[in-house]
Coordinates of C-alpha atoms in Angstrom, one line a residue:
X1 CA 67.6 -21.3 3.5
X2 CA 67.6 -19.3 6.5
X3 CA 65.8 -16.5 4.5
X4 CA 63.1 -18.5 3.1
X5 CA 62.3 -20.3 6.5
X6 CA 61.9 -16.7 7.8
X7 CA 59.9 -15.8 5.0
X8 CA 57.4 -19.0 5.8
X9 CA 57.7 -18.5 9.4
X10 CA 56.5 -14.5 8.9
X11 CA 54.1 -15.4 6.2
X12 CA 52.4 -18.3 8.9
X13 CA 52.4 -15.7 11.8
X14 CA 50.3 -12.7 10.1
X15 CA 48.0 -15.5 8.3
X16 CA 47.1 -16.7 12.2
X17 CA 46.7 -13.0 13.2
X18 CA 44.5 -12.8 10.6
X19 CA 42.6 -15.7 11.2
X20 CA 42.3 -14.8 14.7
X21 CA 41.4 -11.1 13.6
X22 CA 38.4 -12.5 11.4
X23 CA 37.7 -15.3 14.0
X24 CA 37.3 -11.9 17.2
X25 CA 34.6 -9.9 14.9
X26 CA 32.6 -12.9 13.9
X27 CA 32.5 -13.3 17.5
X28 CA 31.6 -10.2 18.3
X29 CA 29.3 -10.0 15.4
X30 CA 27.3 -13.8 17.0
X31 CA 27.4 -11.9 20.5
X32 CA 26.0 -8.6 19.2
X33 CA 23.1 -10.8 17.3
X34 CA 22.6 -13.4 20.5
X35 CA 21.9 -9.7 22.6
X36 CA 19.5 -8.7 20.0
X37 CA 18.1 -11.6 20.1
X38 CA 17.8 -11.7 23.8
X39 CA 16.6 -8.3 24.3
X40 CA 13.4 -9.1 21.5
X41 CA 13.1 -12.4 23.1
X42 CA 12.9 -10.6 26.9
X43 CA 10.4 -7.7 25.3
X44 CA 8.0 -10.3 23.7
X45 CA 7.2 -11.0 27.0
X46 CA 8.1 -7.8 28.9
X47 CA 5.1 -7.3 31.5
X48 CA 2.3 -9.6 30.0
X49 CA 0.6 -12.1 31.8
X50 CA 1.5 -15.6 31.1
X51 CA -1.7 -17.2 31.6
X52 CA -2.9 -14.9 28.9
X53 CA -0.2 -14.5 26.4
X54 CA 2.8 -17.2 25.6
X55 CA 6.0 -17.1 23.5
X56 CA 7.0 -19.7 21.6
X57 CA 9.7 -21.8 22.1
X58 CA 10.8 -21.1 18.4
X59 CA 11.8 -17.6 17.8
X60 CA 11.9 -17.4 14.1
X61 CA 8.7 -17.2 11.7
X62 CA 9.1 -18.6 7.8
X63 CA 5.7 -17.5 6.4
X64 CA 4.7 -18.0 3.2
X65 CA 1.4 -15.7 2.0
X66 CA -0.8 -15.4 -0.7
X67 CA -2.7 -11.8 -1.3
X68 CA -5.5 -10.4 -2.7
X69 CA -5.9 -7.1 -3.1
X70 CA -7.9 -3.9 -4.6
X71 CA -7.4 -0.2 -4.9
X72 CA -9.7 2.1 -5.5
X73 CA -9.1 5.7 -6.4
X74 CA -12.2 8.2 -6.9
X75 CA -11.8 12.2 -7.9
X76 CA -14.5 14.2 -8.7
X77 CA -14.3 17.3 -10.3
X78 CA -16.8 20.0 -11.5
X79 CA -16.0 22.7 -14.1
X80 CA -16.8 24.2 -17.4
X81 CA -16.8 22.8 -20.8
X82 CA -17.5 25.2 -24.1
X83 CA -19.6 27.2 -21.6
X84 CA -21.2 24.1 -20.7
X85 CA -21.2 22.8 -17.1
X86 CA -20.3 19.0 -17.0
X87 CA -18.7 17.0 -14.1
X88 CA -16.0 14.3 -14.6
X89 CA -15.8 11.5 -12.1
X90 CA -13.3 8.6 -13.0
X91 CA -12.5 5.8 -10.6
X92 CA -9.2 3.5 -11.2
X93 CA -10.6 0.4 -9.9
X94 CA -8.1 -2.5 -9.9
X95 CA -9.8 -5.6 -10.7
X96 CA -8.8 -8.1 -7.6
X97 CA -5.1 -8.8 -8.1
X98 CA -3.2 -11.9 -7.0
X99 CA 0.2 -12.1 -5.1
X100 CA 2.5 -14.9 -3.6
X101 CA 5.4 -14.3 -1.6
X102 CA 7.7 -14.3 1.8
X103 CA 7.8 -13.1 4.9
X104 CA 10.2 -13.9 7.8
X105 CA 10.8 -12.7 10.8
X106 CA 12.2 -13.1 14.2
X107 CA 9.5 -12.3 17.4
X108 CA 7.4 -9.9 15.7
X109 CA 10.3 -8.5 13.6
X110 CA 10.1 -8.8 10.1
X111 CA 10.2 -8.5 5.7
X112 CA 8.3 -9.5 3.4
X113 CA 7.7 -9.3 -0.7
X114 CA 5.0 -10.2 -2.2
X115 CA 4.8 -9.8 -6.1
X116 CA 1.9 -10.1 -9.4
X117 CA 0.4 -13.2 -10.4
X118 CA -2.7 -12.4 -11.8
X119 CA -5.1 -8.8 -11.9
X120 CA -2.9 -5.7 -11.9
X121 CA 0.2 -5.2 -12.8
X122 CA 2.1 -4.3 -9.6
X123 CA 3.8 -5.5 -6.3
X124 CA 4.0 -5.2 -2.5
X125 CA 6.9 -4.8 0.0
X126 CA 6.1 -4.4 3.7
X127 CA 7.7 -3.8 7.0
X128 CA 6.6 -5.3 10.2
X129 CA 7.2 -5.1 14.0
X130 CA 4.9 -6.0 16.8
X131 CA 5.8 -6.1 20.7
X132 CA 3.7 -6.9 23.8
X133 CA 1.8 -3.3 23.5
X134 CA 2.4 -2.5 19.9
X135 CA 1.9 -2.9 16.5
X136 CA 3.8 -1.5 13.1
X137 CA 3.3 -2.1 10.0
X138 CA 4.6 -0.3 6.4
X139 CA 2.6 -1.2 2.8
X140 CA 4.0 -0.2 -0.2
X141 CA 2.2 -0.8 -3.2
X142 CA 2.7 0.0 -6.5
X143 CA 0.6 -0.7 -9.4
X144 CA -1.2 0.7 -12.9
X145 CA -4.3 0.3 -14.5
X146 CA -5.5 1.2 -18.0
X147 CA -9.3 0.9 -17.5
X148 CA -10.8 3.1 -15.2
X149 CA -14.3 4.1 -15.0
X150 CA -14.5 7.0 -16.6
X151 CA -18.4 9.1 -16.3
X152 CA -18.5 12.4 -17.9
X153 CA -21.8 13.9 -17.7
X154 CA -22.4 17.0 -20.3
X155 CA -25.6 18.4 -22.4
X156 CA -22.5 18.2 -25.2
X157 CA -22.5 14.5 -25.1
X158 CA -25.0 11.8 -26.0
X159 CA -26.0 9.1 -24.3
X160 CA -24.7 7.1 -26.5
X161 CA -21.2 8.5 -26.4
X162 CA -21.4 8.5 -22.2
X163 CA -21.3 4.9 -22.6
X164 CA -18.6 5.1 -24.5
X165 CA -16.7 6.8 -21.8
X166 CA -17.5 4.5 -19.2
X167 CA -15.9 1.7 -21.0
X168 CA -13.1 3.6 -21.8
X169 CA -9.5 1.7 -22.1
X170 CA -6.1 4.0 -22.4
X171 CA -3.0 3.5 -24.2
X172 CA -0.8 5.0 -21.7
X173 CA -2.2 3.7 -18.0
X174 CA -2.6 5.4 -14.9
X175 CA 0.3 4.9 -12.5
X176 CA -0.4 4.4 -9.0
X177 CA 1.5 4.4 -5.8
X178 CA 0.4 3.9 -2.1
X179 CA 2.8 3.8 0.9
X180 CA 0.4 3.1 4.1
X181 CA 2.5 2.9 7.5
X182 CA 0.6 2.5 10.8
X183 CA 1.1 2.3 14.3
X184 CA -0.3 0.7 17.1
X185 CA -0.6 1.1 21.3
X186 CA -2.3 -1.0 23.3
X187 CA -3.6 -0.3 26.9
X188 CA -4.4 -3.7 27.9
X189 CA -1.1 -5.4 26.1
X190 CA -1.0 -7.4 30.0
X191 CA -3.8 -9.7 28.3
X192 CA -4.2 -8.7 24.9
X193 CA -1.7 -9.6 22.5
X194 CA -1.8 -7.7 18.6
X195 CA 1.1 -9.8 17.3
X196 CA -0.8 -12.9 18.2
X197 CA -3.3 -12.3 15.4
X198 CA -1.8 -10.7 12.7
X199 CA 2.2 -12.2 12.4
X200 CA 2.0 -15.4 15.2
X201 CA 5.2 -14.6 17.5
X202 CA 3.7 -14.9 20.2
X203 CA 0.0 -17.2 21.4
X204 CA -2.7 -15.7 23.0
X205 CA -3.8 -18.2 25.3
X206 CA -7.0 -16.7 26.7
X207 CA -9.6 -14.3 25.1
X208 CA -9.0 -10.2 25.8
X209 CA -9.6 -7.2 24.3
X210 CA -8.4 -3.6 24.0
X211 CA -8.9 -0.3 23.8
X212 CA -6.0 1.2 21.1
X213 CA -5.0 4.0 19.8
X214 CA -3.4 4.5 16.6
X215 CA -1.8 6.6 13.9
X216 CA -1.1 6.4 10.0
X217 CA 0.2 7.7 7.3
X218 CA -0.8 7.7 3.8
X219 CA 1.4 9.3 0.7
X220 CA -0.9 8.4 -2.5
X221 CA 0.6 9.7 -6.2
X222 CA -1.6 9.5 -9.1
X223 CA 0.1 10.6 -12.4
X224 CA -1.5 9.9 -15.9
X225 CA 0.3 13.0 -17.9
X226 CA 1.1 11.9 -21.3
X227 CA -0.5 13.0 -24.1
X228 CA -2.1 9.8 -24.9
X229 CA -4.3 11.0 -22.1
X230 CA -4.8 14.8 -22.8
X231 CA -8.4 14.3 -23.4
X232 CA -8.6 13.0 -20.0
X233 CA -6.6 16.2 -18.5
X234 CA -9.0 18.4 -20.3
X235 CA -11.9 17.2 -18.6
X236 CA -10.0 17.0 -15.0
X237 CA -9.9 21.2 -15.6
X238 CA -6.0 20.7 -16.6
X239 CA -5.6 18.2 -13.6
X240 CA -2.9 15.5 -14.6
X241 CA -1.1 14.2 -11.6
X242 CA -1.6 14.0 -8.1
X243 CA 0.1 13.5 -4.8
X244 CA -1.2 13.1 -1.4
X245 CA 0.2 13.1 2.5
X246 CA -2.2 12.8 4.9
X247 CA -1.5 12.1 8.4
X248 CA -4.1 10.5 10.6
X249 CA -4.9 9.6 14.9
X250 CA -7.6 7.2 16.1
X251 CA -9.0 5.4 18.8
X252 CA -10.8 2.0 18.6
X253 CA -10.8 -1.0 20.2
X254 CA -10.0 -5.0 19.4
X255 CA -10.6 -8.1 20.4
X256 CA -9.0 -11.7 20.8
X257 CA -11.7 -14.3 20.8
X258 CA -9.9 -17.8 21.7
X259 CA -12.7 -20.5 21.0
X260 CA -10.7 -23.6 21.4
X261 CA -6.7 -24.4 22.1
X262 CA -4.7 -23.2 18.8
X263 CA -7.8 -21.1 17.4
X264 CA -7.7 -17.2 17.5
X265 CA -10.5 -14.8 15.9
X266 CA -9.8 -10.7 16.6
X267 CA -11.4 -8.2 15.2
X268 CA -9.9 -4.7 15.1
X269 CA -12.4 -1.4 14.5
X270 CA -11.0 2.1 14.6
X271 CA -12.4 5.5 13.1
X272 CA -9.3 8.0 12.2
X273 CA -9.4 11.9 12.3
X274 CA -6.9 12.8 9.5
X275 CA -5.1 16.2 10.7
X276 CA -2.9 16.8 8.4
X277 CA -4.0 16.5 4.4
X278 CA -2.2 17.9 2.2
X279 CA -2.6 18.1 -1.5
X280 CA 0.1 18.8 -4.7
X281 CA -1.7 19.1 -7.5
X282 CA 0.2 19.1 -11.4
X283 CA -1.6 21.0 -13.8
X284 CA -1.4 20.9 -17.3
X285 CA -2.8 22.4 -20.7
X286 CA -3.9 20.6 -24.1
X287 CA -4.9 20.9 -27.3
X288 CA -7.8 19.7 -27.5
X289 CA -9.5 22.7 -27.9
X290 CA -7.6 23.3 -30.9
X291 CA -8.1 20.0 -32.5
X292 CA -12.2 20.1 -32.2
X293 CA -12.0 23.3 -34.5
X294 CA -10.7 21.0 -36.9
X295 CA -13.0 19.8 -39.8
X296 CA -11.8 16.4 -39.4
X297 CA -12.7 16.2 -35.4
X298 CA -16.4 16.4 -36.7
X299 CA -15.9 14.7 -40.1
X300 CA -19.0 11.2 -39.6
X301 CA -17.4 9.7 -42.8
X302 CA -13.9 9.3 -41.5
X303 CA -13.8 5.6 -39.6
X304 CA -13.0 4.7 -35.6
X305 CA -9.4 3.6 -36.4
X306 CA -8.1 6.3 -38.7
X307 CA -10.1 9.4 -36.0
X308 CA -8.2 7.7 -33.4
X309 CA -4.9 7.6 -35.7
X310 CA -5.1 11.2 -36.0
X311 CA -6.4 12.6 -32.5
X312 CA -4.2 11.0 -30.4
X313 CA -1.4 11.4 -33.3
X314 CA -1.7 15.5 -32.7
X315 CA -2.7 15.5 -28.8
X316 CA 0.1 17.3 -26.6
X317 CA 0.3 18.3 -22.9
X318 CA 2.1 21.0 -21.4
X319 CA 3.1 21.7 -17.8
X320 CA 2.2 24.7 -16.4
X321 CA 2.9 24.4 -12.9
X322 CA 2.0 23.0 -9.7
X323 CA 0.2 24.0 -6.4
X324 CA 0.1 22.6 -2.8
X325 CA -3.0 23.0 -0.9
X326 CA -4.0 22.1 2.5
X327 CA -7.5 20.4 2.4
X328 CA -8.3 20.1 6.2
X329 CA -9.9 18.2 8.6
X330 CA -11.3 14.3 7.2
X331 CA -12.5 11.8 8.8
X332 CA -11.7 8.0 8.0
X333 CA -12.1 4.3 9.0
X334 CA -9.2 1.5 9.2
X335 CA -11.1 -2.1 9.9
X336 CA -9.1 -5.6 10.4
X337 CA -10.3 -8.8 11.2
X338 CA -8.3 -12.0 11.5
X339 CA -8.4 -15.5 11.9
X340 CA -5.2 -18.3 13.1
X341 CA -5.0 -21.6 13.7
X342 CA -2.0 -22.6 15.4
X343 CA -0.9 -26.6 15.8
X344 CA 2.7 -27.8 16.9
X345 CA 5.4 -25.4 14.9
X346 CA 3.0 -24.5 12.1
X347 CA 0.3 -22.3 12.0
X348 CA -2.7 -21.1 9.0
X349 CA -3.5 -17.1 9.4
X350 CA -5.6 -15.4 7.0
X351 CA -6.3 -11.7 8.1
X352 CA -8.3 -8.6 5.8
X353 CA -7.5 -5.1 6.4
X354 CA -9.5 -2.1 5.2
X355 CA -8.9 1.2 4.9
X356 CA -10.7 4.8 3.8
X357 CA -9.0 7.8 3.1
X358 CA -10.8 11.3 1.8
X359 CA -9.3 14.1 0.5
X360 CA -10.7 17.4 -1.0
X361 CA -9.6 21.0 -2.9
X362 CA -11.9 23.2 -4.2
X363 CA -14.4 21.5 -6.8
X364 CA -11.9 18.3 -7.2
X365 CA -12.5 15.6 -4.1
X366 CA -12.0 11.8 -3.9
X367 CA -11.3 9.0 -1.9
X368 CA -8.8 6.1 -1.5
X369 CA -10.3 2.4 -0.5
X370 CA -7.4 0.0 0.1
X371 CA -8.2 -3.9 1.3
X372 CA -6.7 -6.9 1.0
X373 CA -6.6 -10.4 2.1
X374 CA -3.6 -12.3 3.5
X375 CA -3.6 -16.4 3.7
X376 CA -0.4 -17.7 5.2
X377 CA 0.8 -20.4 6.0
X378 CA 4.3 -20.3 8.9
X379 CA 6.7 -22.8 10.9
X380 CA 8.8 -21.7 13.2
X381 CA 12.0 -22.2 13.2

């Protein structure tokens, strides 16, 4: 008996040192989080002038957004065709695409995912922090299309057949992938308040502007190699897959426009020197030289379907290396405008963002457009 109350009396003991164990981090885990917390809830305020720029009572922001969104991607490229010269210029234009998702947040500090409801098949996860003086934000979108623009212009081709082209639709789709991070500084962040406008933890109060400066950075990969698209890659001189870092700096200027209590307009304008653009480019050979020897390439009795059946049945790719070049000085333009409407714990935001990129080697150039539109709708909590 004496045993087994020792045994309970043990067992109770190291069950209460554990509890107490567990009980000590979890405390130390709610005063670790209540000094975050503090320290974001000090710096949302940190030097700003009051009668400009408030914080909400309610530190935390559930936001629920709907996007719509477009990519465009241009190359260009100029070469030689069966002694012919020709220039190929496709375009993978994304029809608008629709997303829903969350973002939360506490003062500035948030995630959010947003994912495909209609358009494109892809999705978007993003990053954001905003303080008194700056702004960051990280886009990640990845997508594919399978109906690009496609113009080939060649005294080897009809008009007829350029058409064609044009309206061209690919069994194996381009696959796209943007990251987009930038940063913000404000000189006036005493009056003018970037987080205001574009994620609502904290209220500007009183209209101000500022002058900014800003930098960004863009990694782009393009990659349609499969042989389903070798015909493609022959006209692109070989050129099946793409990847892109550029790094860019600006200076521009926004502006807070406060009309009426719990209404905010900005607008955000800022031109961007990219410095650093650099360019790995994925070459590849084909066939298809080989197969428009064949009788049967040229052959006007054989029908669309069973041509098709037997090109793309015998087109191959083969890699042959890559090459990274550095393309130089660009210039660029990133553009935002937005409007909120703030009443009680709630508040409606929808904000645009636009942004060019160019990038060049040799006879192969391009651009990247990237907008979208955010409607939210937040409470804070």
């Amino acid at each position: 008996m004496a045993q087994v109350t020792k045994t309970i009396f043990i067992s109770v003991v190291f069950l209460c040192l554990n509890f107490c164990g567990q009980t000590m981090a979890q405390g130390k885990l709610v005063s670790l989080v209540n000094k975050v917390g503090t320290l974001l809830d000090s710096m949302a305020v940190k030097g700003v002038d009051r009668s400009y720029i408030g914080a909400p009572e309610k530190p935390w922001q559930v936001i629920l957004r709907g996007n719509v969104s477009q990519t465009i991607v241009s190359m260009k490229s100029q070469g030689d065709m069966a002694g012919e010269e020709y220039s190929a210029n496709p375009h993978l234009k994304t029809t608008p695409s629709q997303y829903v998702g969350l973002w939360a947040g506490y003062r500035g500090y948030g995630l959010g995912y947003t994912f495909n409801v209609g358009g494109d098949k892809g999705s978007y996860f993003t990053i954001g922090a905003t303080g008194g003086s700056y702004g960051i934000n990280v886009r990640i979108h990845s997508f594919e299309n399978s109906t690009p623009n496609f113009n080939l212009n060649s005294s080897l081709i009809s008009e007829e057949d350029l058409d064609t082209w044009q309206e061209v639709k690919l069994i194996d789709p381009i696959h796209v992938k943007t990251i987009i991070a930038d940063g913000y500084y404000m000189f006036n962040g005493k009056k003018f308040s970037y987080a205001a406008a574009y994620d609502q933890s904290v209220i500007q109060k009183r209209s101000a502007g500022s002058l900014m400066a800003g930098l960004m950075y863009n990694y782009t990969d393009i990659d349609y190699a499969s042989d389903l698209n070798g015909d493609i890659i022959y006209a692109m001189e070989g050129l099946g897959r793409m990847k892109l870092w550029q790094g860019s700096v600006g200076v521009g200027y926004a502006y807070n426009w406060v009309p009426a209590r719990g209404l905010l307009i900005n607008i955000l304008a800022m031109p961007m020197l990219t410095f650093v653009n650099k360019l790995k480019a994925y070459a590849y050979e084909t066939n298809v030289e080989t197969l428009m020897e064949a009788p049967i390439f040229w052959d006007p009795d054989i029908s669309n379907e069973d041509w098709d059946k037997w090109f793309y049945g015998n087109l191959h790719i083969t890699p042959i290396g890559d090459k990274t070049f550095n393309s130089g000085l660009s210039i660029g333009f990133d553009a935002r405008m937005s409007l909120t409407y703030s009443f009680g714990r709630c508040f409606l935001n929808a904000y645009g963002q636009f942004n060019n990129i160019r990038y060049h080697h040799n006879s192969t150039k391009g651009y990247l457009n990237d907008w979208f539109i955010n409607t939210s709708f937040g409470v804070r909590l």
